[in-house]
Short mmCIF file of C-alpha atoms in Angstrom, two decimals:
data_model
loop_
_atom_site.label_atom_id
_atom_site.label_comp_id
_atom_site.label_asym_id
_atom_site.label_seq_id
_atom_site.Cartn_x
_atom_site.Cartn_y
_atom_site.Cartn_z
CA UNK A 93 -8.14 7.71 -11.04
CA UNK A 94 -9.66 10.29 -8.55
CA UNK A 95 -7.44 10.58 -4.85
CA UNK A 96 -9.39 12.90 -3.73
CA UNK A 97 -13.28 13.85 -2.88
CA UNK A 98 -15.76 15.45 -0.55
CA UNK A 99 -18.95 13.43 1.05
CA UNK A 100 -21.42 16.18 1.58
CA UNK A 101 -24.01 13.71 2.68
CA UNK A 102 -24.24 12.31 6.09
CA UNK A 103 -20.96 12.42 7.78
CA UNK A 104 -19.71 15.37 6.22
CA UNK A 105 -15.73 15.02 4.97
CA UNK A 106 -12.98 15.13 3.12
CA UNK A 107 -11.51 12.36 1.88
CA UNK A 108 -7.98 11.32 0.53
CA UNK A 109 -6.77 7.53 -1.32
CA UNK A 110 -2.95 8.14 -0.48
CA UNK A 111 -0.53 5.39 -1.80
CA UNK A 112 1.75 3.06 0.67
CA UNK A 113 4.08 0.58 0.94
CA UNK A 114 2.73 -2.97 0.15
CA UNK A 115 0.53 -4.32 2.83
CA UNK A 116 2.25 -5.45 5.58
CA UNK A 117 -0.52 -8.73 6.19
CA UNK A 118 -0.57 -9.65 2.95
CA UNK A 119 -3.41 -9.77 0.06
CA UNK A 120 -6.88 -10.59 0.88
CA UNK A 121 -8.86 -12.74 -1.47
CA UNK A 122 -11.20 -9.68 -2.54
CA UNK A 123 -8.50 -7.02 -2.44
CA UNK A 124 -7.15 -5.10 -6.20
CA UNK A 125 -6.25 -2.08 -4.09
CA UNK A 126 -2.75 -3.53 -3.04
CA UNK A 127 -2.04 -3.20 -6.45
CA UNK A 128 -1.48 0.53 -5.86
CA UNK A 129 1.39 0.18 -3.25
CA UNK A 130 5.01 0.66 -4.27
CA UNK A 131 8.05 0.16 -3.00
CA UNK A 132 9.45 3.34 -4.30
CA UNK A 133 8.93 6.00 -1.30
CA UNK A 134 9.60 9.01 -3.00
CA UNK A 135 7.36 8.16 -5.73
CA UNK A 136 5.05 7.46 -2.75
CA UNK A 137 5.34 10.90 -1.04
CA UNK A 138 5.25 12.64 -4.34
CA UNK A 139 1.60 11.28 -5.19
CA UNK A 140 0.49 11.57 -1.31
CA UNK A 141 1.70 15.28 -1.24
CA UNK A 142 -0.20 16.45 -4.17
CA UNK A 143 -3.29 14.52 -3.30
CA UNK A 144 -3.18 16.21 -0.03
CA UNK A 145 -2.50 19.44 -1.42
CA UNK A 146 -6.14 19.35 -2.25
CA UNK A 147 -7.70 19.30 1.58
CA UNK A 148 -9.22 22.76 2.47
CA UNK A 149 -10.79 22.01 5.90
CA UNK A 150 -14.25 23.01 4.60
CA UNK A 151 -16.14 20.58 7.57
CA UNK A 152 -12.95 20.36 9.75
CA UNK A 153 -13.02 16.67 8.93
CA UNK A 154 -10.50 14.16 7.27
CA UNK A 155 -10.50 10.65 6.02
CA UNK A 156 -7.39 8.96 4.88
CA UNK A 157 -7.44 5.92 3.16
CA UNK A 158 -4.86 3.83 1.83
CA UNK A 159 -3.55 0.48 -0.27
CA UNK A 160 -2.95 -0.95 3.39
CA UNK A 161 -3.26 0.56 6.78
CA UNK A 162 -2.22 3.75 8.37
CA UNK A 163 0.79 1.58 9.56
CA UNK A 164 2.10 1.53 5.90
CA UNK A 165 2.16 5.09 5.46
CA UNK A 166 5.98 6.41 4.99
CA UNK A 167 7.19 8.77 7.74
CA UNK A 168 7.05 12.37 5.10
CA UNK A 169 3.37 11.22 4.48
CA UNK A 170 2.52 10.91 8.18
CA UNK A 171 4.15 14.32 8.75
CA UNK A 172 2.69 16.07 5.73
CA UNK A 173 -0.68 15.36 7.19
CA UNK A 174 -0.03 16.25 10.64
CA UNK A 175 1.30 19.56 9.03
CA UNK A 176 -2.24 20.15 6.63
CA UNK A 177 -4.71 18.88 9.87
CA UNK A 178 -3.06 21.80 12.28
CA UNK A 179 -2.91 24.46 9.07
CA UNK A 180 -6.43 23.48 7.44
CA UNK A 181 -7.89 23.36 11.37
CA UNK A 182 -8.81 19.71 10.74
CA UNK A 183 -10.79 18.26 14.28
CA UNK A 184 -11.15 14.84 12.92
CA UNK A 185 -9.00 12.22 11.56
CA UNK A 186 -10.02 8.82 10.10
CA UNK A 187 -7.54 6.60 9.17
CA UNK A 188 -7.82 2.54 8.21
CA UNK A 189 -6.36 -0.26 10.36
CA UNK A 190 -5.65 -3.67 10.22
CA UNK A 191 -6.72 -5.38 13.12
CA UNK A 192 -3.45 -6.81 14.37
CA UNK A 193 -2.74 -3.56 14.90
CA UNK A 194 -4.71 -3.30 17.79
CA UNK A 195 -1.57 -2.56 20.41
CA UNK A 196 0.06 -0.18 18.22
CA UNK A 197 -3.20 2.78 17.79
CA UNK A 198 -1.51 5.01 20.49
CA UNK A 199 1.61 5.66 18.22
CA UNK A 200 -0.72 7.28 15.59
CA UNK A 201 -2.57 9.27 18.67
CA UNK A 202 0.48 10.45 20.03
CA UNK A 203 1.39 11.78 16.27
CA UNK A 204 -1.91 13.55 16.02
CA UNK A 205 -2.45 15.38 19.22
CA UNK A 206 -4.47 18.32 18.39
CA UNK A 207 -6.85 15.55 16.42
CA UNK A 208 -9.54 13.30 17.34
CA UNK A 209 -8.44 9.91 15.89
CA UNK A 210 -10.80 7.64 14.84
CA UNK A 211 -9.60 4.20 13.34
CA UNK A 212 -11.46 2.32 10.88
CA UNK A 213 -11.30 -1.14 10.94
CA UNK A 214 -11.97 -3.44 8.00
CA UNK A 215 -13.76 -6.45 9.48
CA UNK A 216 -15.59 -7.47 6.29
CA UNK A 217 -17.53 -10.18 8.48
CA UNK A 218 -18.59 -11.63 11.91
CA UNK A 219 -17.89 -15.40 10.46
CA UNK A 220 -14.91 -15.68 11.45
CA UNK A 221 -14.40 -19.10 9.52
CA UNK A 222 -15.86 -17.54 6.03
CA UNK A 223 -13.34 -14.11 7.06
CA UNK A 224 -10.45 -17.03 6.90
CA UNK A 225 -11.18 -19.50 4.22
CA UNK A 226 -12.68 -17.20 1.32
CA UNK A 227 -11.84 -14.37 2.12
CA UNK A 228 -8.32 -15.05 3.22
CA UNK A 229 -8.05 -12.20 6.00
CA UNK A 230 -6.66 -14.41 8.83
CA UNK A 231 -7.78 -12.58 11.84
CA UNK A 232 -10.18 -14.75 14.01
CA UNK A 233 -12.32 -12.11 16.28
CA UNK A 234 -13.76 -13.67 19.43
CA UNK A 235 -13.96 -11.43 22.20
CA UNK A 236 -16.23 -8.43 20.80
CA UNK A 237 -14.81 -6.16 23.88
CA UNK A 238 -11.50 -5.47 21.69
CA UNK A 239 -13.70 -3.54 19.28
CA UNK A 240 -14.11 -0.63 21.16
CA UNK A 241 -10.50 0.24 20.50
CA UNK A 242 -12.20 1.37 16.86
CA UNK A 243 -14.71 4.24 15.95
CA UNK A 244 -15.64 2.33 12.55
CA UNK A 245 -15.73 -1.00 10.77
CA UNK A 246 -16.13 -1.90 7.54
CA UNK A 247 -18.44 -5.11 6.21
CA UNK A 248 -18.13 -6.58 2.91
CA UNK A 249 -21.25 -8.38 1.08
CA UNK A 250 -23.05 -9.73 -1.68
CA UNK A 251 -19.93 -12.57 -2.47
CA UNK A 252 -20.91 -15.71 -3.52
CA UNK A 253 -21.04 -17.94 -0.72
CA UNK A 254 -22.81 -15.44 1.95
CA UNK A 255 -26.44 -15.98 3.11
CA UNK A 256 -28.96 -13.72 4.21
CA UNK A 257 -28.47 -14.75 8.00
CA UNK A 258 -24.93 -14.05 7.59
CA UNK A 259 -25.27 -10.65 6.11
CA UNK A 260 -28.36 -9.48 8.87
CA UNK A 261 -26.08 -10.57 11.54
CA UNK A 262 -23.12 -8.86 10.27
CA UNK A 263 -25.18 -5.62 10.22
CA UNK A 264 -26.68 -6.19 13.69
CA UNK A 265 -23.03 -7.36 15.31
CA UNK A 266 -21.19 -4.07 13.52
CA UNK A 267 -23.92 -1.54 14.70
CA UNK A 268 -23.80 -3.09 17.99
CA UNK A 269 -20.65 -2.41 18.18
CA UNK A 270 -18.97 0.56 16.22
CA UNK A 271 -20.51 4.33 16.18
CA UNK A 272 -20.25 4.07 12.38
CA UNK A 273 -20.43 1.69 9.97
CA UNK A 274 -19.67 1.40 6.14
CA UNK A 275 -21.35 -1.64 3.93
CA UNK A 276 -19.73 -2.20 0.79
CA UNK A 277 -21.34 -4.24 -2.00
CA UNK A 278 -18.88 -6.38 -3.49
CA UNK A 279 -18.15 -5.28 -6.89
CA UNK A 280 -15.85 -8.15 -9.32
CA UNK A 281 -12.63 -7.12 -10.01
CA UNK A 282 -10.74 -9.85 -11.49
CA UNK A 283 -10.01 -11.31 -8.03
CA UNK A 284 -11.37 -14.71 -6.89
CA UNK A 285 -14.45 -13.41 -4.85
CA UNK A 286 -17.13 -13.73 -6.97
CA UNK A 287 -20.45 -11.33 -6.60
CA UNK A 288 -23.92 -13.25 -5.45
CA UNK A 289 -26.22 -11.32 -7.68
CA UNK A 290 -29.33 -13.06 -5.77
CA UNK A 291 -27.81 -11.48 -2.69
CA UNK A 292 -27.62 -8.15 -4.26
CA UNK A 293 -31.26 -8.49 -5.63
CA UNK A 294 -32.31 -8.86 -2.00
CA UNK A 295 -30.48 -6.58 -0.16
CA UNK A 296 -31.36 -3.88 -2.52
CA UNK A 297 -34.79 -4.56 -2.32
CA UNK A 298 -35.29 -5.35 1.32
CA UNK A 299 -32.39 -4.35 3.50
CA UNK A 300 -31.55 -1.36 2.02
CA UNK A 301 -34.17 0.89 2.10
CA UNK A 302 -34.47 0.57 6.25
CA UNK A 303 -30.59 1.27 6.28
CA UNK A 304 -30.19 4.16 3.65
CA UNK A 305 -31.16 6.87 5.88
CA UNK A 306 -29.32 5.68 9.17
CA UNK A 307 -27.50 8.53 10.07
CA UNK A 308 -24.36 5.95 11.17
CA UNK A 309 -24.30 3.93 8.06
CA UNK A 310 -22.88 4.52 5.32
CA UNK A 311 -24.05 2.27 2.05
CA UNK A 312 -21.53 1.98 -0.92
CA UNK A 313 -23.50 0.19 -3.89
CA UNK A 314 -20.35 1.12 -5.95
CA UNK A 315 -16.85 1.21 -4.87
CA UNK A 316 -16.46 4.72 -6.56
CA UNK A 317 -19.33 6.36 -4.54
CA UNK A 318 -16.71 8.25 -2.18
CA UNK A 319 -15.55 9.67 -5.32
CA UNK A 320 -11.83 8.10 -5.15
CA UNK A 321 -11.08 5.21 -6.93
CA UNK A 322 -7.59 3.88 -8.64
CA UNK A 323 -9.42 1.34 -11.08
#
């Protein structure tokens, strides 16, 4: 279990998996990382606090990420790193959404004044049918113009059930749309979601290598690559 890391390549940051209260939408079909909320919040705070404890400031950036959203994140854990950004001169803040919360992003602005905030949204895909049946994220996304309210989207691929289409039009929709983008390989993980190794065969192959070096894209063949990980 790592909760805390530094991406030195690209988009230069720190990075911190924080624990939270169980997801307020629910469990996705793909999602084991809900298994590290609690419902104990000082057990909560205690693991946030030291995992937090390790942010110098060293590119002025910060990424928190969490078993939920930003949302989830206990009131001492919120405070703790509006204390650390204004000590450790942090400029930057990511922090994951769900996006239902779309009305609510001012509330974390307002706590982070002296921060740019930039929310990352987990969108997984632009099929908004294969988003609600397999993956079981019941958002339906149909007017594109709501996205601006988000710096960065995820996109989840490689599942059994994908196509290539699907996939090259997720890309092209999320870079269309977002500044930054992260693509994340599915990896199995005793969930439902299966991995389409035929998938994986050609986007390694083919896709990748014109994405790798996009300055805005971010490529996770493993789900450890940011260098936190609770499995």
């Amino acid at each position: 279990m790592e909760r805390y890391s530094k991406i030195s390549e690209k988009n230069k940051r720190e990075i911190v998996l924080l624990r939270s209260f169980p997801c307020s939408y629910g469990k996705c079909a793909f999602c084991n990382y809900i298994l590290d909320n609690s419902v104990d919040e000082n057990e909560i705070n205690r693991t946030n606090l030291k995992a937090l404890h390790e942010v110098t400031g060293e590119f002025s950036v910060l990424e928190i990420i969490n078993s939920a959203s930003v949302f989830e994140l206990p009131k001492e854990t919120l405070e703790a790193i509006r204390k650390i950004a204004d000590e450790k001169k942090i400029t930057v803040l990511y922090f994951e959404v769900f996006y239902s919360f779309i009305n609510r992003l001012d509330e974390i602005k307002k706590l982070f004044p002296n921060q740019e905030i930039r929310f990352k949204v987990g969108i997984e895909t632009f099929d908004n049918d294969y988003r609600i049946n397999v993956f079981k994220k019941k958002i339906t996304i149909n007017d594109y113009s709501t996205l601006k309210n988000f710096y960065s989207c995820c996109l989840l691929i490689c599942t059994v059930g994908q196509t290539k289409k699907q996939i090259l039009n997720d890309i092209e929709t999320a870079l269309k749309f977002f500044k930054e983008i992260t693509i994340n390989i599915f990896i199995e993980n005793d969930t439902e979601i299966k991995r389409d190794v035929e998938l994986l065969k050609w986007f390694l192959n083919d896709i990748y290598p014109e994405l790798k070096d996009l300055p805005n894209v971010e490529i996770l063949i493993d789900n450890k690559d940011f260098g936190v990980y609770v499995q």
